[in-house]
Amino acid sequence: MATYLAFLRAINLGAKRVFPKDDIRRVVESVGFEEVVTHINTGNVRFESRMRSRERIERTLETAFAADRGFEVPTVVYAAKEFAALAAETRQLGEENPGLARHYVYLLKDELTTSQVADVEARASDKGLMVVRGRAAHALLEPGYQDGTVDPLGAASRLGVATNRNASVVLALAEKWCSAWMR
């Protein structure tokens, strides 16, 4: 059995896209995944599976979520070891960029092409910068970037299917669910 983390996009953002964590856990268990645990009500779930294909796991979850909810729930899956490495990069970027107002991590379904990476990273301004590493894009936002704006650099539309979490959530989930793989 391998451990995976799934991140659901665009849930619990109003009355029409409600998906409580207990229901998420029930649906994930219903497709045969085991040791299912959720974290807060924003679509973070950890589970174990014999499946080895990330794409197959994503399709399985998205199909089950749509059948249960009646709307599409884009889902981004990471192996626990991969997420632990992402958390280490998140910590390193935070240390290399002290004084940030915010650090958002966009979790990407697919890696970007070289030209997409260049386009995203070119979004840098006095508000902050974007750093792409594998299947993650980090928005490193400077003080004064306009609090409350999640995408002040206009990069989100260039990332494909993605969902974001702030750096503290990424680090907390890695510590909680991936400690065996942390360096």
CSV table of C-alpha atoms in Angstrom, one decimal:
chain,number,residue,atom,x,y,z
A,1,MET,CA,0.0,0.0,0.0
A,2,ALA,CA,1.2,3.5,-0.9
A,3,THR,CA,0.2,6.7,0.8
A,4,TYR,CA,-1.2,9.6,-1.2
A,5,LEU,CA,-2.5,13.0,-0.6
A,6,ALA,CA,-5.4,14.5,-2.6
A,7,PHE,CA,-6.3,18.1,-2.9
A,8,LEU,CA,-9.8,19.0,-4.1
A,9,ARG,CA,-10.3,22.2,-6.0
A,10,ALA,CA,-13.2,24.7,-5.7
A,11,ILE,CA,-15.3,23.1,-3.0
A,12,ASN,CA,-17.1,24.7,0.0
A,13,LEU,CA,-17.0,28.1,-1.8
A,14,GLY,CA,-20.7,28.8,-1.6
A,15,ALA,CA,-24.0,27.1,-1.3
A,16,LYS,CA,-23.8,25.1,-4.5
A,17,ARG,CA,-20.4,23.4,-4.2
A,18,VAL,CA,-20.6,22.1,-0.7
A,19,PHE,CA,-18.6,18.9,0.1
A,20,PRO,CA,-18.1,18.4,3.9
A,21,LYS,CA,-15.0,16.5,5.0
A,22,ASP,CA,-17.0,13.6,6.4
A,23,ASP,CA,-18.6,13.1,2.9
A,24,ILE,CA,-15.2,13.4,1.3
A,25,ARG,CA,-13.9,10.6,3.5
A,26,ARG,CA,-17.0,8.4,2.8
A,27,VAL,CA,-16.6,8.8,-1.0
A,28,VAL,CA,-12.8,8.1,-0.9
A,29,GLU,CA,-13.5,4.9,1.2
A,30,SER,CA,-16.3,3.9,-1.2
A,31,VAL,CA,-13.8,3.5,-4.1
A,32,GLY,CA,-11.6,1.2,-2.1
A,33,PHE,CA,-9.0,3.5,-0.6
A,34,GLU,CA,-8.0,2.8,3.0
A,35,GLU,CA,-6.8,4.7,6.1
A,36,VAL,CA,-8.7,7.8,4.8
A,37,VAL,CA,-8.2,11.0,6.9
A,38,THR,CA,-9.2,14.6,6.1
A,39,HIS,CA,-7.8,17.9,7.3
A,40,ILE,CA,-10.1,20.9,7.9
A,41,ASN,CA,-12.9,21.5,5.5
A,42,THR,CA,-11.0,22.7,2.4
A,43,GLY,CA,-10.5,19.4,0.5
A,44,ASN,CA,-7.3,17.9,1.9
A,45,VAL,CA,-7.4,14.1,2.2
A,46,ARG,CA,-4.8,11.4,2.9
A,47,PHE,CA,-5.3,7.8,2.0
A,48,GLU,CA,-3.6,4.5,1.2
A,49,SER,CA,-4.0,2.6,-2.1
A,50,ARG,CA,-2.6,-0.3,-4.0
A,51,MET,CA,-3.0,1.8,-7.2
A,52,ARG,CA,0.3,3.1,-8.5
A,53,SER,CA,-0.9,5.5,-11.3
A,54,ARG,CA,-1.5,9.0,-10.0
A,55,GLU,CA,-3.6,9.7,-13.1
A,56,ARG,CA,-5.8,6.7,-12.5
A,57,ILE,CA,-6.2,7.7,-8.8
A,58,GLU,CA,-7.2,11.2,-9.9
A,59,ARG,CA,-9.7,9.9,-12.4
A,60,THR,CA,-11.2,7.4,-9.9
A,61,LEU,CA,-11.7,10.1,-7.3
A,62,GLU,CA,-13.0,12.7,-9.7
A,63,THR,CA,-15.6,10.2,-11.1
A,64,ALA,CA,-16.7,9.3,-7.6
A,65,PHE,CA,-16.9,12.9,-6.4
A,66,ALA,CA,-18.9,13.9,-9.4
A,67,ALA,CA,-21.3,11.0,-8.9
A,68,ASP,CA,-21.8,11.9,-5.3
A,69,ARG,CA,-22.0,15.7,-5.5
A,70,GLY,CA,-23.5,16.3,-9.0
A,71,PHE,CA,-20.6,18.6,-10.0
A,72,GLU,CA,-17.1,18.2,-11.1
A,73,VAL,CA,-14.4,18.3,-8.4
A,74,PRO,CA,-10.9,18.6,-10.0
A,75,THR,CA,-8.5,16.7,-7.8
A,76,VAL,CA,-4.7,16.9,-7.6
A,77,VAL,CA,-2.9,13.9,-6.1
A,78,TYR,CA,0.6,13.6,-4.8
A,79,ALA,CA,2.4,10.5,-3.4
A,80,ALA,CA,3.4,11.2,0.2
A,81,LYS,CA,7.1,11.2,-0.7
A,82,GLU,CA,6.6,13.7,-3.5
A,83,PHE,CA,4.6,15.9,-1.2
A,84,ALA,CA,7.3,15.7,1.5
A,85,ALA,CA,9.8,17.0,-1.1
A,86,LEU,CA,7.4,19.8,-2.1
A,87,ALA,CA,7.1,20.8,1.6
A,88,ALA,CA,10.9,20.9,1.9
A,89,GLU,CA,11.1,23.2,-1.2
A,90,THR,CA,8.3,25.3,0.4
A,91,ARG,CA,10.3,25.7,3.6
A,92,GLN,CA,13.5,26.5,1.7
A,93,LEU,CA,11.8,29.2,-0.4
A,94,GLY,CA,10.4,30.7,2.7
A,95,GLU,CA,13.8,30.8,4.3
A,96,GLU,CA,15.4,32.3,1.1
A,97,ASN,CA,12.7,35.0,1.0
A,98,PRO,CA,12.2,36.4,4.5
A,99,GLY,CA,9.6,39.0,5.1
A,100,LEU,CA,7.0,37.7,2.7
A,101,ALA,CA,3.5,38.9,3.3
A,102,ARG,CA,2.1,35.6,1.9
A,103,HIS,CA,3.4,32.4,0.3
A,104,TYR,CA,0.8,30.5,-1.6
A,105,VAL,CA,1.6,27.1,-3.2
A,106,TYR,CA,-0.3,26.1,-6.3
A,107,LEU,CA,-0.6,22.3,-6.5
A,108,LEU,CA,-0.6,21.4,-10.2
A,109,LYS,CA,-2.2,18.4,-11.8
A,110,ASP,CA,0.5,18.4,-14.5
A,111,GLU,CA,4.0,19.8,-14.8
A,112,LEU,CA,4.2,22.9,-17.0
A,113,THR,CA,6.2,23.0,-20.2
A,114,THR,CA,9.4,25.0,-20.3
A,115,SER,CA,7.6,27.8,-22.1
A,116,GLN,CA,4.8,27.8,-19.6
A,117,VAL,CA,7.3,28.0,-16.7
A,118,ALA,CA,9.0,30.9,-18.4
A,119,ASP,CA,5.6,32.7,-18.8
A,120,VAL,CA,4.5,32.1,-15.2
A,121,GLU,CA,7.9,33.2,-13.7
A,122,ALA,CA,7.9,36.3,-15.9
A,123,ARG,CA,4.9,37.5,-13.9
A,124,ALA,CA,7.2,38.9,-11.3
A,125,SER,CA,6.6,42.5,-10.2
A,126,ASP,CA,7.0,44.6,-7.1
A,127,LYS,CA,4.1,42.6,-5.7
A,128,GLY,CA,6.2,39.4,-5.7
A,129,LEU,CA,7.3,36.6,-7.8
A,130,MET,CA,6.4,33.1,-9.0
A,131,VAL,CA,8.7,30.2,-8.7
A,132,VAL,CA,7.8,26.9,-10.4
A,133,ARG,CA,9.3,23.6,-9.1
A,134,GLY,CA,7.9,20.4,-10.7
A,135,ARG,CA,4.2,20.2,-10.0
A,136,ALA,CA,4.1,23.2,-7.8
A,137,ALA,CA,4.1,27.0,-8.4
A,138,HIS,CA,4.9,29.2,-5.5
A,139,ALA,CA,3.5,32.7,-5.3
A,140,LEU,CA,5.9,34.7,-3.0
A,141,LEU,CA,4.1,37.9,-2.2
A,142,GLU,CA,5.7,41.0,-0.8
A,143,PRO,CA,4.2,43.3,1.8
A,144,GLY,CA,1.7,45.7,0.2
A,145,TYR,CA,0.7,43.2,-2.6
A,146,GLN,CA,-3.0,44.0,-1.8
A,147,ASP,CA,-4.1,41.8,1.1
A,148,GLY,CA,-7.0,39.5,0.3
A,149,THR,CA,-5.9,39.0,-3.3
A,150,VAL,CA,-4.8,35.4,-3.9
A,151,ASP,CA,-3.5,35.9,-7.4
A,152,PRO,CA,-2.1,39.5,-7.6
A,153,LEU,CA,0.5,38.3,-10.2
A,154,GLY,CA,-2.1,37.0,-12.6
A,155,ALA,CA,-0.4,33.6,-12.9
A,156,ALA,CA,-3.3,31.2,-11.9
A,157,SER,CA,-4.8,31.2,-15.3
A,158,ARG,CA,-1.5,30.0,-16.8
A,159,LEU,CA,-1.2,26.9,-14.5
A,160,GLY,CA,-3.7,24.5,-15.9
A,161,VAL,CA,-5.7,22.5,-13.4
A,162,ALA,CA,-4.4,23.6,-10.0
A,163,THR,CA,-5.5,24.4,-6.5
A,164,ASN,CA,-3.7,26.4,-3.9
A,165,ARG,CA,-2.9,26.2,-0.2
A,166,ASN,CA,-0.9,28.6,1.9
A,167,ALA,CA,2.6,27.6,2.8
A,168,SER,CA,1.7,27.0,6.5
A,169,VAL,CA,-1.0,24.4,5.4
A,170,VAL,CA,1.5,22.7,3.1
A,171,LEU,CA,4.0,22.4,5.9
A,172,ALA,CA,1.5,21.3,8.5
A,173,LEU,CA,0.1,18.6,6.2
A,174,ALA,CA,3.6,17.3,5.4
A,175,GLU,CA,4.5,17.2,9.1
A,176,LYS,CA,1.2,15.5,9.9
A,177,TRP,CA,0.9,13.0,7.0
A,178,CYS,CA,4.4,12.7,5.5
A,179,SER,CA,6.8,12.7,8.5
A,180,ALA,CA,8.2,9.3,7.4
A,181,TRP,CA,9.4,10.9,4.2
A,182,MET,CA,10.6,14.3,5.5
A,183,ARG,CA,14.3,14.9,5.2
